[in-house]
Amino acid sequence: MPIISIEIDGKVKAPEIDPSCWISESAWIIGDVKMGPDNVVYQGVIIRGDFS
């Protein structure tokens, strides 16, 4: 499962993922994304937080 940090305007944006989350091996999480407790991300999902 790719979890990708990005840089926007000189600031690094990295996903914050609660340890109780389940994320599929085929899901992508990119940039400024916050996932709280017990979230689920299914197969093929792409969550992007790369626009400000």
PDB file of C-alpha atoms in Angstrom, residues 4-14 31 50:
ATOM      1  CA  ILE A   4       3.206   8.985  -0.061  1.00  0.00           C
ATOM      2  CA  SER A   5       4.487  12.256   1.402  1.00  0.00           C
ATOM      3  CA  ILE A   6       4.599  15.293  -0.886  1.00  0.00           C
ATOM      4  CA  GLU A   7       6.026  18.800  -0.720  1.00  0.00           C
ATOM      5  CA  ILE A   8       3.786  21.832  -1.348  1.00  0.00           C
ATOM      6  CA  ASP A   9       5.193  25.351  -1.124  1.00  0.00           C
ATOM      7  CA  GLY A  10       8.214  24.070   0.792  1.00  0.00           C
ATOM      8  CA  LYS A  11       6.121  22.169   3.361  1.00  0.00           C
ATOM      9  CA  VAL A  12       6.094  18.376   3.552  1.00  0.00           C
ATOM     10  CA  LYS A  13       2.582  16.939   3.660  1.00  0.00           C
ATOM     11  CA  ALA A  14       2.422  13.378   4.973  1.00  0.00           C
ATOM     12  CA  GLY A  31      -0.322  13.930   0.932  1.00  0.00           C
ATOM     13  CA  ASP A  50      -2.202  17.113  -2.550  1.00  0.00           C
TER      14      ASP A  50
END
